[in-house]
Amino acid sequence: MALFATIPNATRTLRVLARLLSYPDEATRAHLDEMSTALSSEAALSATRLAEVQALMNAIASTSPLEVEAEYVELFDRGRATSLHLFEHVHGDSRDRGPAMVDLLQSYERAGLYLAPHELPDYLPVVLEFASTQPPREARALLAEIAHLLNALFAALRKRHGAYASVIGALIELAGEEQQAVNLGPDEALDASWEEPPVFGGCSVLGQARPGRAQDIPQPIHIVRKTSASEGVQA
């Protein structure tokens, strides 16, 4: 069921959400006011979702940096169920993960976007940064393809009482989907139901549209547009 009659332009919103899911370093905390303004001005989220995400940003701003960073690490780096690496939920440590990474990376490159060497293509903030360069319809289609993973991640974060669930809930809304109950297995093992739907559907919507212009929102990753075979210019 679609939550919007028309598909909203969520370019800046996706970039803000990507940044909020990245490590809450000093640079991120310094731009919280700017990110809040971007979310409000673009108005891609419902009032309820916007209030939830704003509450998270307020909590980050009002909590000591060490506590915020420790909470982030505990939430996202201490178990597979809340991993922000999407292929962790689909392939785990199997040999299929490598080829899937290559396929996704090639999808980015076909769109003219190149990741820095240290960035993994299945990292959710990277996926969101890519989605932000696509027209609204393609961006929503991409989010819809990973909605089953977003629902699982949302359920896992809610189970651990993580305020970051608000960001995942916002992404589900932008996908035009509704939250669905997910039966979570033990944190160390993948729920077998996660493995069935192919993430990105073979990357069917990736690399099909020309990237848009970068906005002046702080970037959660470093994507460069290759200008020649030997060098690139940072986007």
Short mmCIF file of N, CA, C and O in Angstrom, two decimals, residues 61-137:
data_model
loop_
_atom_site.label_atom_id
_atom_site.label_comp_id
_atom_site.label_asym_id
_atom_site.label_seq_id
_atom_site.Cartn_x
_atom_site.Cartn_y
_atom_site.Cartn_z
N ALA A 61 22.49 15.03 19.92
CA ALA A 61 23.05 16.35 20.24
C ALA A 61 23.19 16.56 21.74
O ALA A 61 24.10 17.27 22.19
N SER A 62 22.30 15.97 22.53
CA SER A 62 22.28 16.24 23.97
C SER A 62 23.03 15.21 24.80
O SER A 62 23.12 15.35 26.03
N THR A 63 23.57 14.18 24.16
CA THR A 63 24.29 13.12 24.87
C THR A 63 25.78 13.28 24.62
O THR A 63 26.20 13.77 23.57
N SER A 64 26.57 12.88 25.59
CA SER A 64 28.02 13.02 25.44
C SER A 64 28.51 12.22 24.23
O SER A 64 27.99 11.13 23.96
N PRO A 65 29.49 12.75 23.50
CA PRO A 65 29.99 12.06 22.30
C PRO A 65 30.42 10.63 22.56
O PRO A 65 30.12 9.73 21.76
N LEU A 66 31.12 10.39 23.67
CA LEU A 66 31.58 9.03 23.96
C LEU A 66 30.42 8.07 24.14
O LEU A 66 30.45 6.94 23.67
N GLU A 67 29.37 8.54 24.80
CA GLU A 67 28.20 7.70 25.02
C GLU A 67 27.48 7.42 23.71
O GLU A 67 27.04 6.29 23.45
N VAL A 68 27.35 8.44 22.87
CA VAL A 68 26.68 8.28 21.57
C VAL A 68 27.44 7.28 20.71
O VAL A 68 26.85 6.39 20.08
N GLU A 69 28.75 7.41 20.65
CA GLU A 69 29.57 6.53 19.82
C GLU A 69 29.55 5.11 20.34
O GLU A 69 29.48 4.15 19.56
N ALA A 70 29.61 4.96 21.67
CA ALA A 70 29.58 3.61 22.27
C ALA A 70 28.25 2.93 22.00
O ALA A 70 28.20 1.72 21.70
N GLU A 71 27.16 3.68 22.09
CA GLU A 71 25.84 3.12 21.84
C GLU A 71 25.72 2.67 20.39
O GLU A 71 25.15 1.61 20.09
N TYR A 72 26.26 3.47 19.47
CA TYR A 72 26.22 3.12 18.05
C TYR A 72 26.96 1.81 17.79
O TYR A 72 26.46 0.91 17.11
N VAL A 73 28.16 1.70 18.34
CA VAL A 73 28.97 0.48 18.14
C VAL A 73 28.26 -0.72 18.74
O VAL A 73 28.19 -1.79 18.12
N GLU A 74 27.71 -0.56 19.93
CA GLU A 74 27.02 -1.66 20.58
C GLU A 74 25.80 -2.11 19.77
O GLU A 74 25.50 -3.30 19.69
N LEU A 75 25.13 -1.16 19.16
CA LEU A 75 23.90 -1.46 18.44
C LEU A 75 24.15 -2.11 17.08
O LEU A 75 23.50 -3.08 16.71
N PHE A 76 25.12 -1.59 16.34
CA PHE A 76 25.30 -2.03 14.96
C PHE A 76 26.47 -2.98 14.74
O PHE A 76 26.53 -3.63 13.68
N ASP A 77 27.38 -3.06 15.67
CA ASP A 77 28.57 -3.90 15.47
C ASP A 77 28.62 -5.11 16.38
O ASP A 77 29.64 -5.78 16.45
N ARG A 78 27.55 -5.40 17.10
CA ARG A 78 27.55 -6.50 18.06
C ARG A 78 26.51 -7.56 17.72
O ARG A 78 25.78 -8.03 18.57
N GLY A 79 26.43 -7.93 16.49
CA GLY A 79 25.46 -8.96 16.11
C GLY A 79 25.00 -8.78 14.68
O GLY A 79 24.91 -7.67 14.18
N ARG A 80 24.70 -9.89 14.04
CA ARG A 80 24.33 -9.87 12.64
C ARG A 80 22.96 -9.26 12.41
O ARG A 80 22.71 -8.63 11.38
N ALA A 81 22.03 -9.40 13.35
CA ALA A 81 20.66 -8.96 13.13
C ALA A 81 20.54 -7.47 12.89
O ALA A 81 19.64 -7.02 12.20
N THR A 82 21.45 -6.69 13.47
CA THR A 82 21.39 -5.24 13.29
C THR A 82 22.52 -4.71 12.41
O THR A 82 22.78 -3.51 12.39
N SER A 83 23.16 -5.58 11.67
CA SER A 83 24.23 -5.15 10.78
C SER A 83 23.70 -4.23 9.69
O SER A 83 22.62 -4.46 9.14
N LEU A 84 24.45 -3.19 9.37
CA LEU A 84 24.07 -2.28 8.30
C LEU A 84 24.62 -2.73 6.96
O LEU A 84 24.42 -2.05 5.95
N HIS A 85 25.31 -3.86 6.93
CA HIS A 85 25.78 -4.44 5.67
C HIS A 85 24.71 -5.42 5.19
O HIS A 85 24.52 -6.49 5.76
N LEU A 86 23.99 -5.04 4.14
CA LEU A 86 22.81 -5.78 3.73
C LEU A 86 23.08 -7.22 3.35
O LEU A 86 22.28 -8.11 3.62
N PHE A 87 24.21 -7.48 2.71
CA PHE A 87 24.50 -8.84 2.29
C PHE A 87 24.83 -9.74 3.47
O PHE A 87 24.84 -10.97 3.34
N GLU A 88 25.09 -9.16 4.64
CA GLU A 88 25.28 -9.95 5.84
C GLU A 88 24.00 -10.70 6.16
O GLU A 88 24.02 -11.84 6.62
N HIS A 89 22.86 -10.08 5.89
CA HIS A 89 21.57 -10.70 6.17
C HIS A 89 21.17 -11.71 5.10
O HIS A 89 20.35 -12.59 5.35
N VAL A 90 21.72 -11.57 3.91
CA VAL A 90 21.34 -12.43 2.80
C VAL A 90 22.31 -13.59 2.62
O VAL A 90 21.91 -14.74 2.49
N HIS A 91 23.60 -13.27 2.61
CA HIS A 91 24.61 -14.28 2.29
C HIS A 91 25.48 -14.68 3.48
O HIS A 91 26.15 -15.72 3.42
N GLY A 92 25.50 -13.88 4.54
CA GLY A 92 26.36 -14.20 5.67
C GLY A 92 27.81 -14.30 5.23
O GLY A 92 28.32 -13.42 4.53
N ASP A 93 28.47 -15.37 5.60
CA ASP A 93 29.87 -15.58 5.24
C ASP A 93 30.02 -16.52 4.04
O ASP A 93 31.12 -17.03 3.79
N SER A 94 28.95 -16.76 3.32
CA SER A 94 29.03 -17.70 2.21
C SER A 94 29.82 -17.12 1.04
O SER A 94 30.05 -15.91 0.96
N ARG A 95 30.18 -17.97 0.11
CA ARG A 95 30.94 -17.54 -1.06
C ARG A 95 30.12 -16.67 -2.00
O ARG A 95 30.67 -15.99 -2.86
N ASP A 96 28.81 -16.70 -1.85
CA ASP A 96 27.96 -15.89 -2.72
C ASP A 96 28.09 -14.40 -2.43
O ASP A 96 27.72 -13.57 -3.26
N ARG A 97 28.62 -14.07 -1.27
CA ARG A 97 28.69 -12.66 -0.89
C ARG A 97 29.64 -11.87 -1.80
O ARG A 97 29.34 -10.74 -2.19
N GLY A 98 30.76 -12.46 -2.15
CA GLY A 98 31.74 -11.77 -2.99
C GLY A 98 31.18 -11.40 -4.35
O GLY A 98 31.23 -10.23 -4.75
N PRO A 99 30.62 -12.37 -5.10
CA PRO A 99 30.04 -12.03 -6.40
C PRO A 99 28.91 -11.01 -6.29
O PRO A 99 28.74 -10.16 -7.18
N ALA A 100 28.12 -11.09 -5.22
CA ALA A 100 27.03 -10.12 -5.04
C ALA A 100 27.60 -8.71 -4.84
O ALA A 100 27.04 -7.73 -5.36
N MET A 101 28.71 -8.62 -4.12
CA MET A 101 29.37 -7.32 -3.93
C MET A 101 29.84 -6.76 -5.27
O MET A 101 29.64 -5.57 -5.56
N VAL A 102 30.44 -7.60 -6.08
CA VAL A 102 30.94 -7.17 -7.38
C VAL A 102 29.80 -6.70 -8.27
O VAL A 102 29.88 -5.66 -8.94
N ASP A 103 28.69 -7.45 -8.25
CA ASP A 103 27.53 -7.09 -9.07
C ASP A 103 26.98 -5.73 -8.67
O ASP A 103 26.67 -4.89 -9.53
N LEU A 104 26.87 -5.49 -7.37
CA LEU A 104 26.35 -4.22 -6.89
C LEU A 104 27.31 -3.08 -7.21
O LEU A 104 26.89 -1.99 -7.63
N LEU A 105 28.60 -3.33 -7.02
CA LEU A 105 29.59 -2.31 -7.33
C LEU A 105 29.55 -1.93 -8.81
O LEU A 105 29.64 -0.75 -9.17
N GLN A 106 29.39 -2.92 -9.67
CA GLN A 106 29.30 -2.64 -11.11
C GLN A 106 28.04 -1.84 -11.43
O GLN A 106 28.04 -1.02 -12.37
N SER A 107 26.97 -2.06 -10.69
CA SER A 107 25.76 -1.28 -10.89
C SER A 107 26.01 0.19 -10.59
O SER A 107 25.55 1.07 -11.31
N TYR A 108 26.76 0.47 -9.52
CA TYR A 108 27.12 1.85 -9.21
C TYR A 108 27.97 2.44 -10.34
O TYR A 108 27.77 3.58 -10.76
N GLU A 109 28.93 1.66 -10.80
CA GLU A 109 29.86 2.16 -11.81
C GLU A 109 29.16 2.43 -13.13
O GLU A 109 29.52 3.38 -13.85
N ARG A 110 28.14 1.63 -13.46
CA ARG A 110 27.39 1.89 -14.68
C ARG A 110 26.64 3.21 -14.60
O ARG A 110 26.33 3.83 -15.62
N ALA A 111 26.36 3.65 -13.38
CA ALA A 111 25.71 4.95 -13.18
C ALA A 111 26.73 6.07 -13.12
O ALA A 111 26.36 7.23 -12.95
N GLY A 112 28.02 5.74 -13.25
CA GLY A 112 29.06 6.75 -13.22
C GLY A 112 29.55 7.09 -11.83
O GLY A 112 30.21 8.10 -11.62
N LEU A 113 29.25 6.24 -10.85
CA LEU A 113 29.66 6.48 -9.47
C LEU A 113 30.67 5.43 -9.02
O LEU A 113 30.46 4.24 -9.23
N TYR A 114 31.73 5.89 -8.38
CA TYR A 114 32.80 4.98 -7.95
C TYR A 114 33.05 5.18 -6.47
O TYR A 114 33.22 6.31 -6.00
N LEU A 115 33.09 4.08 -5.73
CA LEU A 115 33.33 4.15 -4.30
C LEU A 115 34.82 4.26 -4.01
O LEU A 115 35.65 3.76 -4.77
N ALA A 116 35.13 4.90 -2.89
CA ALA A 116 36.51 4.91 -2.42
C ALA A 116 36.89 3.48 -2.03
O ALA A 116 36.02 2.66 -1.70
N PRO A 117 38.19 3.16 -2.04
CA PRO A 117 38.63 1.77 -1.81
C PRO A 117 38.13 1.15 -0.50
O PRO A 117 37.89 -0.05 -0.42
N HIS A 118 37.94 1.98 0.54
CA HIS A 118 37.58 1.42 1.85
C HIS A 118 36.08 1.23 2.03
O HIS A 118 35.64 0.69 3.05
N GLU A 119 35.25 1.64 1.05
CA GLU A 119 33.81 1.54 1.18
C GLU A 119 33.28 0.25 0.57
O GLU A 119 33.68 -0.13 -0.53
N LEU A 120 32.36 -0.42 1.28
CA LEU A 120 31.72 -1.62 0.77
C LEU A 120 30.36 -1.26 0.18
O LEU A 120 29.59 -0.52 0.78
N PRO A 121 30.04 -1.80 -0.98
CA PRO A 121 28.83 -1.38 -1.69
C PRO A 121 27.53 -1.76 -1.00
O PRO A 121 26.49 -1.15 -1.27
N ASP A 122 27.54 -2.78 -0.12
CA ASP A 122 26.29 -3.19 0.52
C ASP A 122 26.02 -2.48 1.83
O ASP A 122 25.03 -2.76 2.50
N TYR A 123 26.89 -1.53 2.21
CA TYR A 123 26.70 -0.77 3.44
C TYR A 123 25.50 0.14 3.23
O TYR A 123 25.45 0.91 2.27
N LEU A 124 24.51 0.07 4.10
CA LEU A 124 23.26 0.78 3.88
C LEU A 124 23.43 2.28 3.62
O LEU A 124 22.77 2.82 2.71
N PRO A 125 24.28 3.00 4.35
CA PRO A 125 24.48 4.41 4.01
C PRO A 125 24.99 4.62 2.58
O PRO A 125 24.64 5.61 1.93
N VAL A 126 25.79 3.70 2.06
CA VAL A 126 26.26 3.78 0.68
C VAL A 126 25.08 3.59 -0.28
O VAL A 126 24.92 4.33 -1.25
N VAL A 127 24.26 2.59 0.00
CA VAL A 127 23.09 2.34 -0.84
C VAL A 127 22.17 3.56 -0.86
O VAL A 127 21.65 3.95 -1.92
N LEU A 128 21.99 4.19 0.29
CA LEU A 128 21.12 5.37 0.37
C LEU A 128 21.73 6.55 -0.36
O LEU A 128 21.02 7.33 -1.00
N GLU A 129 23.04 6.70 -0.27
CA GLU A 129 23.71 7.77 -1.00
C GLU A 129 23.51 7.58 -2.51
O GLU A 129 23.25 8.54 -3.24
N PHE A 130 23.62 6.34 -2.96
CA PHE A 130 23.37 6.07 -4.37
C PHE A 130 21.92 6.37 -4.73
O PHE A 130 21.63 7.01 -5.75
N ALA A 131 20.99 5.92 -3.90
CA ALA A 131 19.57 6.15 -4.16
C ALA A 131 19.28 7.64 -4.26
O ALA A 131 18.42 8.06 -5.05
N SER A 132 20.01 8.45 -3.51
CA SER A 132 19.76 9.89 -3.51
C SER A 132 20.12 10.55 -4.84
O SER A 132 19.71 11.67 -5.11
N THR A 133 20.91 9.87 -5.66
CA THR A 133 21.30 10.41 -6.96
C THR A 133 20.31 10.05 -8.06
O THR A 133 20.44 10.51 -9.19
N GLN A 134 19.33 9.20 -7.72
CA GLN A 134 18.39 8.72 -8.71
C GLN A 134 17.09 9.54 -8.70
O GLN A 134 16.73 10.15 -7.70
N PRO A 135 16.37 9.58 -9.82
CA PRO A 135 15.05 10.23 -9.84
C PRO A 135 14.13 9.58 -8.81
O PRO A 135 14.34 8.42 -8.42
N PRO A 136 13.10 10.28 -8.33
CA PRO A 136 12.24 9.76 -7.26
C PRO A 136 11.69 8.35 -7.50
O PRO A 136 11.70 7.52 -6.60
N ARG A 137 11.23 8.07 -8.71
CA ARG A 137 10.63 6.75 -8.97
C ARG A 137 11.68 5.64 -8.85
O ARG A 137 11.42 4.59 -8.25
#
